[in-house]
Coordinates of N, CA and C and ligand atoms in Angstrom, one line a residue:
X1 N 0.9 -1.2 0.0 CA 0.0 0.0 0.0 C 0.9 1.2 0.0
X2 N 0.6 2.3 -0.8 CA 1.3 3.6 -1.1 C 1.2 4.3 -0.2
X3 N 2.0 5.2 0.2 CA 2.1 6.1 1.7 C 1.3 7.1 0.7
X4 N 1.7 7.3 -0.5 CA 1.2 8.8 -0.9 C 0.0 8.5 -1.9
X5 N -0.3 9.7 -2.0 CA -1.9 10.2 -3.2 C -2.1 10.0 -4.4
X6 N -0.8 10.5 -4.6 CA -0.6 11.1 -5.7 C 0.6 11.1 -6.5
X7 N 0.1 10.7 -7.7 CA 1.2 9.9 -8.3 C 1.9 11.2 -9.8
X8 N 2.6 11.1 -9.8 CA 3.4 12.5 -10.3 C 4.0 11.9 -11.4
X9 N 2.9 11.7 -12.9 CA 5.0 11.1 -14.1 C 4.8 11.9 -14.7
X10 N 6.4 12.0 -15.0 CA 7.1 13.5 -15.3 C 8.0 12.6 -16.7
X11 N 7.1 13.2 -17.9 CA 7.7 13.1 -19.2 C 8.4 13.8 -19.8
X12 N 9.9 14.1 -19.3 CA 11.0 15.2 -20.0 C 12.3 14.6 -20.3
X13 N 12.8 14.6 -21.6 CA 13.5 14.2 -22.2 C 15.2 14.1 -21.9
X14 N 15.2 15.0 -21.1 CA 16.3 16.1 -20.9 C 15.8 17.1 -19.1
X15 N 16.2 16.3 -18.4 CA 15.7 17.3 -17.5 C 16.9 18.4 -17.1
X16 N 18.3 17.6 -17.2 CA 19.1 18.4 -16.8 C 18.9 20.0 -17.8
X17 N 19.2 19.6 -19.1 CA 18.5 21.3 -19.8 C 17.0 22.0 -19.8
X18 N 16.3 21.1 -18.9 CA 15.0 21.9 -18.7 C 14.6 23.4 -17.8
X19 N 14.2 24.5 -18.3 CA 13.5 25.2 -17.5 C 12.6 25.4 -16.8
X20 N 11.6 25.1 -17.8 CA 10.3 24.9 -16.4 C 10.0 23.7 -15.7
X21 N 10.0 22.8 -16.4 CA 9.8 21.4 -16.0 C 10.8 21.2 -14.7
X22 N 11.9 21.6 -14.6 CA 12.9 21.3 -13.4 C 12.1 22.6 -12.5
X23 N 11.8 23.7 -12.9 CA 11.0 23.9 -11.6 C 9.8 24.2 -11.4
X24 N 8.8 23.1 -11.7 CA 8.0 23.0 -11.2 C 8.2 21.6 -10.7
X25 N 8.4 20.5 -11.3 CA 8.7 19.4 -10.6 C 9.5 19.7 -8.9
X26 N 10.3 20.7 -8.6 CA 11.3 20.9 -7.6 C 9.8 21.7 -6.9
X27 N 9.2 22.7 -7.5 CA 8.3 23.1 -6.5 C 7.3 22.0 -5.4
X28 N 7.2 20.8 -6.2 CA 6.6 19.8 -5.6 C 6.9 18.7 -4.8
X29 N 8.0 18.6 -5.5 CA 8.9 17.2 -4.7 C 9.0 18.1 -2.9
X30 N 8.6 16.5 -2.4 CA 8.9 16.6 -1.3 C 7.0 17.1 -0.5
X31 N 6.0 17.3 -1.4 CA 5.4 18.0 -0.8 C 4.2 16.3 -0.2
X32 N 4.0 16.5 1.4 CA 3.7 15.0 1.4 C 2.2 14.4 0.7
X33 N 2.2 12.9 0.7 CA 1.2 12.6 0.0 C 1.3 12.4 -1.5
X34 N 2.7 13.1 -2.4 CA 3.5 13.6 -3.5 C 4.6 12.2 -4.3
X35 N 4.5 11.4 -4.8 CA 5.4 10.4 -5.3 C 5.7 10.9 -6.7
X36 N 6.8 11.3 -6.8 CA 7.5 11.7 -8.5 C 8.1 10.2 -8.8
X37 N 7.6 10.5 -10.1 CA 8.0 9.2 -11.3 C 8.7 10.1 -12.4
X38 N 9.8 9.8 -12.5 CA 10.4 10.1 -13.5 C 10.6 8.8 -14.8
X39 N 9.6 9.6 -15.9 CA 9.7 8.3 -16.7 C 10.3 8.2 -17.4
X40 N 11.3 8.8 -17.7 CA 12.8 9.1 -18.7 C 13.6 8.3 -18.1
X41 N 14.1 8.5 -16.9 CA 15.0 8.1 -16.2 C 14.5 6.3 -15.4
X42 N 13.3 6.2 -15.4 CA 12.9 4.8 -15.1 C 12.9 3.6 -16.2
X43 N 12.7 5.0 -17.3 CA 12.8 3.5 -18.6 C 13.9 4.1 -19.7
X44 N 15.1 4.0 -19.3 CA 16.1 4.2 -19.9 C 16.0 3.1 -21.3
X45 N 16.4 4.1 -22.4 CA 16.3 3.0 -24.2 C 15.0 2.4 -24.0
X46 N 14.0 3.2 -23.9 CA 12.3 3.1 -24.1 C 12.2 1.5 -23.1
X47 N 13.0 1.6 -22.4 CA 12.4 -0.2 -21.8 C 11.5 0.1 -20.7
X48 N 10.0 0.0 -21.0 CA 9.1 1.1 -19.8 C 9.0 -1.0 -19.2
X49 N 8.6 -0.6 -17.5 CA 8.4 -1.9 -17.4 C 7.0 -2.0 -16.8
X50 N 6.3 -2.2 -18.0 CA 4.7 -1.9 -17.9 C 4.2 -2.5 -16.7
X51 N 4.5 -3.6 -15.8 CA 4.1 -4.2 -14.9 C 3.9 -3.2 -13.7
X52 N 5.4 -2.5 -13.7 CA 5.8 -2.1 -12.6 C 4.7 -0.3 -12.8
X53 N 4.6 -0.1 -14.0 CA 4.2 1.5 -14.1 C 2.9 1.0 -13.6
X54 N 2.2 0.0 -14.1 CA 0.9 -0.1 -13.8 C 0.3 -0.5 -12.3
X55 N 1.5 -1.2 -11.7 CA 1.2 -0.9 -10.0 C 1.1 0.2 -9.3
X56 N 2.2 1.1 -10.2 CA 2.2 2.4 -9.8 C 0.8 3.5 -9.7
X57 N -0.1 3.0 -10.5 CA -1.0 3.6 -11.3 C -2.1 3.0 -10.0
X58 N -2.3 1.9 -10.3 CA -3.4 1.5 -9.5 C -3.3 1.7 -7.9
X59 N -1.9 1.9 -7.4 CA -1.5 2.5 -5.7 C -1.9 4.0 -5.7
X60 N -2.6 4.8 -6.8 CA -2.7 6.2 -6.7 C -4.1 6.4 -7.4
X61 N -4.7 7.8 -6.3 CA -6.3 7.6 -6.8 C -5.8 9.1 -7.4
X62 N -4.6 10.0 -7.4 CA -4.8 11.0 -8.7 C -3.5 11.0 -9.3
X63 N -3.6 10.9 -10.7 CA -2.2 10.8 -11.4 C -2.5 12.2 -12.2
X64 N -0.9 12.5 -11.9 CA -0.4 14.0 -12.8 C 0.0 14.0 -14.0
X65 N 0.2 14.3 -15.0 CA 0.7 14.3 -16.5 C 1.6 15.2 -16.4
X66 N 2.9 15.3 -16.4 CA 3.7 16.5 -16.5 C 4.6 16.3 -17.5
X67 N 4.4 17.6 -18.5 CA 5.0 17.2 -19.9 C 5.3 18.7 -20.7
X68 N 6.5 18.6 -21.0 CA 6.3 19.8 -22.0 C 5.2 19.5 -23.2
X69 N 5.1 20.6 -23.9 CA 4.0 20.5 -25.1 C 5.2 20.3 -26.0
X70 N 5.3 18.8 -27.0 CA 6.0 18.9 -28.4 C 5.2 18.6 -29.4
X71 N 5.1 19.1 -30.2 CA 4.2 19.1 -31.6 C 2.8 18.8 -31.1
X72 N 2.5 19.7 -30.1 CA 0.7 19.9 -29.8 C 0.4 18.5 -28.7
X73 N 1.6 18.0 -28.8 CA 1.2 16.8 -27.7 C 2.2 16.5 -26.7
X74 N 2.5 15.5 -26.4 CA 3.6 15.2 -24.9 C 5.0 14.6 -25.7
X75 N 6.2 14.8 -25.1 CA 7.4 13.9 -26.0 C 6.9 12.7 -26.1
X76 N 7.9 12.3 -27.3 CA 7.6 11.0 -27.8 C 7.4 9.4 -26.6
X77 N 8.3 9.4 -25.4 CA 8.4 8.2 -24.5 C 6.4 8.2 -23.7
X78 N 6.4 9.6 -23.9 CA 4.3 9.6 -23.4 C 3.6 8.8 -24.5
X79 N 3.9 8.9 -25.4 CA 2.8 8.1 -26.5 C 3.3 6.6 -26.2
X80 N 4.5 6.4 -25.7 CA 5.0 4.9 -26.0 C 4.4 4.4 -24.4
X81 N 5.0 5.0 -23.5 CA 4.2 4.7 -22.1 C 2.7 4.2 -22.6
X82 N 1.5 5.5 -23.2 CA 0.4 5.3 -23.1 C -0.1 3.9 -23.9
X83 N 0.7 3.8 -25.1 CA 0.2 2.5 -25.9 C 0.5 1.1 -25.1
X84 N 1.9 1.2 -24.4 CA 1.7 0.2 -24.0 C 1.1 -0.2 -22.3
X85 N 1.1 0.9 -21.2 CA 0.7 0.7 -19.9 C -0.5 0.8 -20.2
X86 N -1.5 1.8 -20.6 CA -3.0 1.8 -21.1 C -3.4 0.8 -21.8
X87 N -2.6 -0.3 -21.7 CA -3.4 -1.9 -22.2 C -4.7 -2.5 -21.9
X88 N -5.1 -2.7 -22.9 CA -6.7 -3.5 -23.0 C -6.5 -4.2 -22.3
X89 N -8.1 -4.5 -21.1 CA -7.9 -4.9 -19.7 C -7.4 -5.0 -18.4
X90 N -6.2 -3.9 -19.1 CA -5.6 -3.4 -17.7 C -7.0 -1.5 -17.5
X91 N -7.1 -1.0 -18.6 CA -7.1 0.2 -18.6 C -8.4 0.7 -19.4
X92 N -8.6 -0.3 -20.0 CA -10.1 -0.5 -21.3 C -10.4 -1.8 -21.9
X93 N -11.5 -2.2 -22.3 CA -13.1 -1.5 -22.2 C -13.8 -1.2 -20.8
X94 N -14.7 -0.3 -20.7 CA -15.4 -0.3 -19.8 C -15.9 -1.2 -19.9
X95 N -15.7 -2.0 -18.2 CA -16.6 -2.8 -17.8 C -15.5 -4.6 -17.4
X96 N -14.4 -4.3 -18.3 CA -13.6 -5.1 -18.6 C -12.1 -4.8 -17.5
X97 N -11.9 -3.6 -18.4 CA -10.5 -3.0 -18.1 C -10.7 -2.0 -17.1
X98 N -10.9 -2.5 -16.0 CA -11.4 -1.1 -15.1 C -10.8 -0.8 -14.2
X99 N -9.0 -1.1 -14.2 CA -8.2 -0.4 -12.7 C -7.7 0.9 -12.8
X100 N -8.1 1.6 -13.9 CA -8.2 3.1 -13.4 C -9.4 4.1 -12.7
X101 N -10.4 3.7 -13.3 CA -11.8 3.9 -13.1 C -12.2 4.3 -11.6
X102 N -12.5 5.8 -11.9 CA -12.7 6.5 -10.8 C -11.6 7.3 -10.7
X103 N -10.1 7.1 -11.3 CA -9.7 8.0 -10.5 C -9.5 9.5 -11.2
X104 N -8.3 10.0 -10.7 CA -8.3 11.5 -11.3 C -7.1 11.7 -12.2
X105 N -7.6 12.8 -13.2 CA -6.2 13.0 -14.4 C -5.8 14.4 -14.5
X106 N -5.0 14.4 -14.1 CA -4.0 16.2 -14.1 C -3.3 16.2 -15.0
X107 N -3.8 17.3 -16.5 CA -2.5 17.3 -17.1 C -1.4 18.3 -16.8
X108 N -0.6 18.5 -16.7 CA 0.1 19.7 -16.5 C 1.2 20.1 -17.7
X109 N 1.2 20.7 -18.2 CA 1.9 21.3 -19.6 C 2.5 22.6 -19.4
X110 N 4.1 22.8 -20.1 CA 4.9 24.0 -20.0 C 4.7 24.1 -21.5
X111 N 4.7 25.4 -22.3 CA 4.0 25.5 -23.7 C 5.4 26.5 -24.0
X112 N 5.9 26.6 -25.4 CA 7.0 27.4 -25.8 C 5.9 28.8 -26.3
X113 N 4.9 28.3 -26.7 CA 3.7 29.2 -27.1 C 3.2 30.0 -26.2
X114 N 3.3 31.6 -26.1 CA 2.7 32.1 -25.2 C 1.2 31.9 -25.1
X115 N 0.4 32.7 -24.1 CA -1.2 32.3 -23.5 C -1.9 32.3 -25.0
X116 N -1.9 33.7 -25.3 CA -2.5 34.4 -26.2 C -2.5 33.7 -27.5
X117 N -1.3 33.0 -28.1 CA -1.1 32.0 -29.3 C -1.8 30.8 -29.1
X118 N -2.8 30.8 -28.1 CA -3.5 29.7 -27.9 C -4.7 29.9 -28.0
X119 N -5.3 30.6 -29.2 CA -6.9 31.1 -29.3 C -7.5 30.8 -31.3
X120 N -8.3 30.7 -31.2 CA -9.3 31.1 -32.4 C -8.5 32.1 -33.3
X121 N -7.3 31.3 -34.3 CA -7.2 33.3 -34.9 C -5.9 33.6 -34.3
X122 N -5.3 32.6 -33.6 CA -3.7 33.3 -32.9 C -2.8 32.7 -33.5
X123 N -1.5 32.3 -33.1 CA -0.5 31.8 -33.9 C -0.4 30.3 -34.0
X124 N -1.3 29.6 -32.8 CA -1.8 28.6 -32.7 C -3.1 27.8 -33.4
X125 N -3.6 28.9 -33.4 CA -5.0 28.6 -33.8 C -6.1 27.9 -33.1
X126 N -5.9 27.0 -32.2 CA -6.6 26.5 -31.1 C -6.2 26.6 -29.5
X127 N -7.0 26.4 -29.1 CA -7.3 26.7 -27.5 C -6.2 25.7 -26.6
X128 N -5.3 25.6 -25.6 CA -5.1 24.5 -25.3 C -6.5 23.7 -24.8
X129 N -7.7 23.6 -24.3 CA -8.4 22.9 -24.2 C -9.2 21.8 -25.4
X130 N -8.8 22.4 -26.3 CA -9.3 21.9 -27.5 C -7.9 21.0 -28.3
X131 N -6.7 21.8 -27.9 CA -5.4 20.5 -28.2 C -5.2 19.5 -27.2
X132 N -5.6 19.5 -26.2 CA -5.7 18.5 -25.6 C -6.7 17.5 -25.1
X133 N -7.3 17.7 -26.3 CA -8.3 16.7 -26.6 C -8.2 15.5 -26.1
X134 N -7.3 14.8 -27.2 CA -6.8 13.1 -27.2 C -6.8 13.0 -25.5
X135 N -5.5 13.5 -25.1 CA -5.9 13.5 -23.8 C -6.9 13.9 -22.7
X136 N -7.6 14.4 -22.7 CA -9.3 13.8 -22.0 C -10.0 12.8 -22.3
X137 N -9.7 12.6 -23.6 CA -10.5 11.4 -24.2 C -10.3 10.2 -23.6
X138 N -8.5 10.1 -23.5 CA -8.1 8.9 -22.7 C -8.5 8.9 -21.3
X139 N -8.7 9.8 -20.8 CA -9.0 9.9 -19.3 C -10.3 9.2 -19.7
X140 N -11.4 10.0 -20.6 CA -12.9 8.9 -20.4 C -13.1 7.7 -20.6
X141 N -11.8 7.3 -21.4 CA -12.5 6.1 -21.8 C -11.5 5.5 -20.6
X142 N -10.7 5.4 -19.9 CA -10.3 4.9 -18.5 C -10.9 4.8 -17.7
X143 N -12.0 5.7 -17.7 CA -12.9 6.1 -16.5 C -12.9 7.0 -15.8
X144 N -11.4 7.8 -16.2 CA -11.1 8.5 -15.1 C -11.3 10.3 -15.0
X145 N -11.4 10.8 -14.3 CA -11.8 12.1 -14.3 C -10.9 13.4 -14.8
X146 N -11.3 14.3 -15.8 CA -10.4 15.0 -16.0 C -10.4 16.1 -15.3
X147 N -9.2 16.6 -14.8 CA -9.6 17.8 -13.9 C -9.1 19.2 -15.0
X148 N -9.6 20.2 -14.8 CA -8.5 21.5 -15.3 C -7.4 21.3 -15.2
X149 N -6.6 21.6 -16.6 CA -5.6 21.3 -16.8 C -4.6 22.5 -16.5
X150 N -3.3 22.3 -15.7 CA -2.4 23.7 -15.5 C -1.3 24.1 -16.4
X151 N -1.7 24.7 -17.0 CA -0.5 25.1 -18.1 C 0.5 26.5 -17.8
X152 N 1.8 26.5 -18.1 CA 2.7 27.4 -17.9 C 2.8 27.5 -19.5
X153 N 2.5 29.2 -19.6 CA 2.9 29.4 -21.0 C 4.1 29.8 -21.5
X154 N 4.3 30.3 -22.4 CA 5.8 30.8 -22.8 C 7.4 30.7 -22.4
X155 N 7.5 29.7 -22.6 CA 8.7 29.2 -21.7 C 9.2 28.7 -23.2
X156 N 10.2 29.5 -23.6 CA 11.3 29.2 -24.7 C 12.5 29.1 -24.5
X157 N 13.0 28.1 -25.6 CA 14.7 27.9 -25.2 C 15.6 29.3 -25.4
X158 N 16.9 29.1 -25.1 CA 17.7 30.0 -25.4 C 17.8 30.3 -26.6
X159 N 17.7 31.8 -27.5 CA 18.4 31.8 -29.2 C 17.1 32.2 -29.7
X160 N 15.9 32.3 -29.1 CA 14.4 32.1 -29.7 C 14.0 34.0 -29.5
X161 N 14.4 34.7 -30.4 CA 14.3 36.4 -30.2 C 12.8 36.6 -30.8
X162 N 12.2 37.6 -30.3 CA 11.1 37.8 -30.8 C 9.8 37.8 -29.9
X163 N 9.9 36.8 -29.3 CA 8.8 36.6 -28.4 C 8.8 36.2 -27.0
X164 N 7.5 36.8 -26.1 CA 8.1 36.9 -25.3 C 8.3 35.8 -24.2
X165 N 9.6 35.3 -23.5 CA 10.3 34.6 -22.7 C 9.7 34.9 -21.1
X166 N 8.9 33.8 -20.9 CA 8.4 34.1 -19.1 C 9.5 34.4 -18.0
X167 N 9.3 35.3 -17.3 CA 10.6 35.1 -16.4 C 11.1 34.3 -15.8
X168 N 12.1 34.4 -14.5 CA 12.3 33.6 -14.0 C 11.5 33.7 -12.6
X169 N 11.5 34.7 -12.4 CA 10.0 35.2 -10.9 C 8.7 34.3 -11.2
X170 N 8.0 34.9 -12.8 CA 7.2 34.6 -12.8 C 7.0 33.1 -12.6
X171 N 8.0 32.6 -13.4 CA 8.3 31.5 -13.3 C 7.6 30.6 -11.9
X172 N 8.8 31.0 -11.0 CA 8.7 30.3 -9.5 C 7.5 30.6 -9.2
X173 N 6.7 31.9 -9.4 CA 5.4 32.1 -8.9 C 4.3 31.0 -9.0
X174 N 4.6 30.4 -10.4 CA 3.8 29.4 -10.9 C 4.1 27.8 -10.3
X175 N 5.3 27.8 -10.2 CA 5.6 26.7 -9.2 C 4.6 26.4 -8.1
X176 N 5.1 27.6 -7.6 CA 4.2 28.0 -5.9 C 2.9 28.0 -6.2
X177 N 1.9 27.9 -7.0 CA 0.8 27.9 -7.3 C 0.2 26.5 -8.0
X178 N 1.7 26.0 -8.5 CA 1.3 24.6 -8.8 C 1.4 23.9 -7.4
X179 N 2.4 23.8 -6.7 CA 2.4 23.7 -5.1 C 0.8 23.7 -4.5
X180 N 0.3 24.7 -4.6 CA -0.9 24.7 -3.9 C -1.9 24.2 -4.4
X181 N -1.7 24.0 -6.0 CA -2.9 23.2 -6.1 C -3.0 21.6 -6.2
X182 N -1.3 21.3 -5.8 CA -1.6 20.0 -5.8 C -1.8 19.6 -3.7
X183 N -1.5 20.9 -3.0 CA -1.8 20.2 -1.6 C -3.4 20.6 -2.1
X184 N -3.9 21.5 -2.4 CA -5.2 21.5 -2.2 C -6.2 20.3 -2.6
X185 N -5.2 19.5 -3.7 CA -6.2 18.5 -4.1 C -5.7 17.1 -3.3
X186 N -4.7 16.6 -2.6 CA -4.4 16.0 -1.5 C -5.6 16.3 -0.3
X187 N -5.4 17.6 -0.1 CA -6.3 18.1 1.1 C -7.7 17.3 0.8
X188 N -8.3 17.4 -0.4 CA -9.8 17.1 -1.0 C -9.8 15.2 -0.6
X189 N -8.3 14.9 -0.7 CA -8.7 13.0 -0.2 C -8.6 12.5 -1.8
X190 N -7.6 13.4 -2.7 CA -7.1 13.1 -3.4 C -7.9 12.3 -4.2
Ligands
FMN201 C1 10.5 18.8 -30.2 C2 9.8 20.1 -29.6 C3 8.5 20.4 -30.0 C4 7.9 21.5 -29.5 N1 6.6 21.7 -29.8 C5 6.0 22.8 -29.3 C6 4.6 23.0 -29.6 O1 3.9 22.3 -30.3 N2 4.0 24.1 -29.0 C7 4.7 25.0 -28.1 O2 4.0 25.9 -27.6 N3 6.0 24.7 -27.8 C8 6.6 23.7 -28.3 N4 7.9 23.4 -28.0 C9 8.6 24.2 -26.9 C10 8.5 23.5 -25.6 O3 7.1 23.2 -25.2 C11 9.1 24.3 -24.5 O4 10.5 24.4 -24.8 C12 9.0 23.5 -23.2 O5 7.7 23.5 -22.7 C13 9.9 24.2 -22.1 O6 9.9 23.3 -21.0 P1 11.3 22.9 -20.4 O7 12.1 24.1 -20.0 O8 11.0 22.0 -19.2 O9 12.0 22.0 -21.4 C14 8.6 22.3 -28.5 C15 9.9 22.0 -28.2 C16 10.5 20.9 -28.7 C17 12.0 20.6 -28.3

């Protein structure tokens, strides 16, 4: 049985060169009821060990999605995790596959695209609630509940002129606010 709530995989390719993703992950680690999975570093040369992610899964009644946004969706090891731990029977049909069912789905996303490039008519052209479709979807057909998603916007690499770069204040602010809303949802009985 899991001491903690809440189960935390963290899909980043590269954490040592990461910006936001190293601190928001750091704003949370440590906070209790809080288990970080790092799924880069657990399944070194794509070797995910589906057994083991999927105990992980079923010891936790809310899982986080923490992922930069690459090409409108999560890095490539998220799609390979989801096809193979999201296995028929472990995870679908309803009615069949039901050891997710009931629980809760947090996506959390750092975007290179500022807020604003995320509208009807912007540089994006769609909403992040509308690109992260696929992802809700999988939450329904799991069973599991999608909550508001937290997104950090504009966070670009180094060399990227032109637009605008979130700070580093702003930055931690967001941390501390992702902080609070994961004790808050601990607090709720997770
Ligand atoms: C392969 C790749 C694809 C990306 N695709 C997008 C994208 O579709 N939309 C976007 O806003 N930013 C995109 N970006 C920018 C990343 O989302 C951004 O650098 C990241 O969220 C910053 O987080 P980090 O500092 O933790 O790496 C992409 C970056 C890479 C490397």
């Amino acid at each position: 049985m899991s001491q903690s709530s809440l189960l935390l995989l963290l899909f980043h390719p590269d954490l040592s060169r990461s910006r936001a993703n190293r601190v928001l992950v750091e704003a949370v680690r440590g906070l209790p009821g809080v288990k970080v999975h790092d799924v880069y570093t657990a399944s070194s040369g794509n070797r995910i060990n589906v057994a083991e992610e999927q105990a992980l899964l079923v010891a936790h009644p809310l899982i986080v999605f923490q992922h930069p946004f690459y090409w409108y969706s999560g890095p490539a090891l998220m799609k390979e995790w989801m096809d193979r731990v999201l296995e028929q029977g472990f995870a679908f049909p309803p009615g069949v596959g039901d050891r997710l069912r009931g629980k809760r789905w947090l996506s959390v996303v750092t975007t290179g695209g500022a807020e604003d490039a995320y509208r009807s008519g912007g540089f994006n052209n769609y909403t992040m609630s509308e690109l992260l479709r696929p992802f809700q979807q999988t939450a329904n057909l799991c069973g599991m509940s999608w909550l508001p998603p937290f997104v950090v916007h504009g966070v670009l690499p180094p060399g990227i002129e032109g637009f605008r770069n979130i700070s580093d204040e702003e930055l931690h602010r967001r941390g501390e606010a992702y902080r609070q809303l994961l004790a808050g949802l601990i607090a709720e009985g997770a």
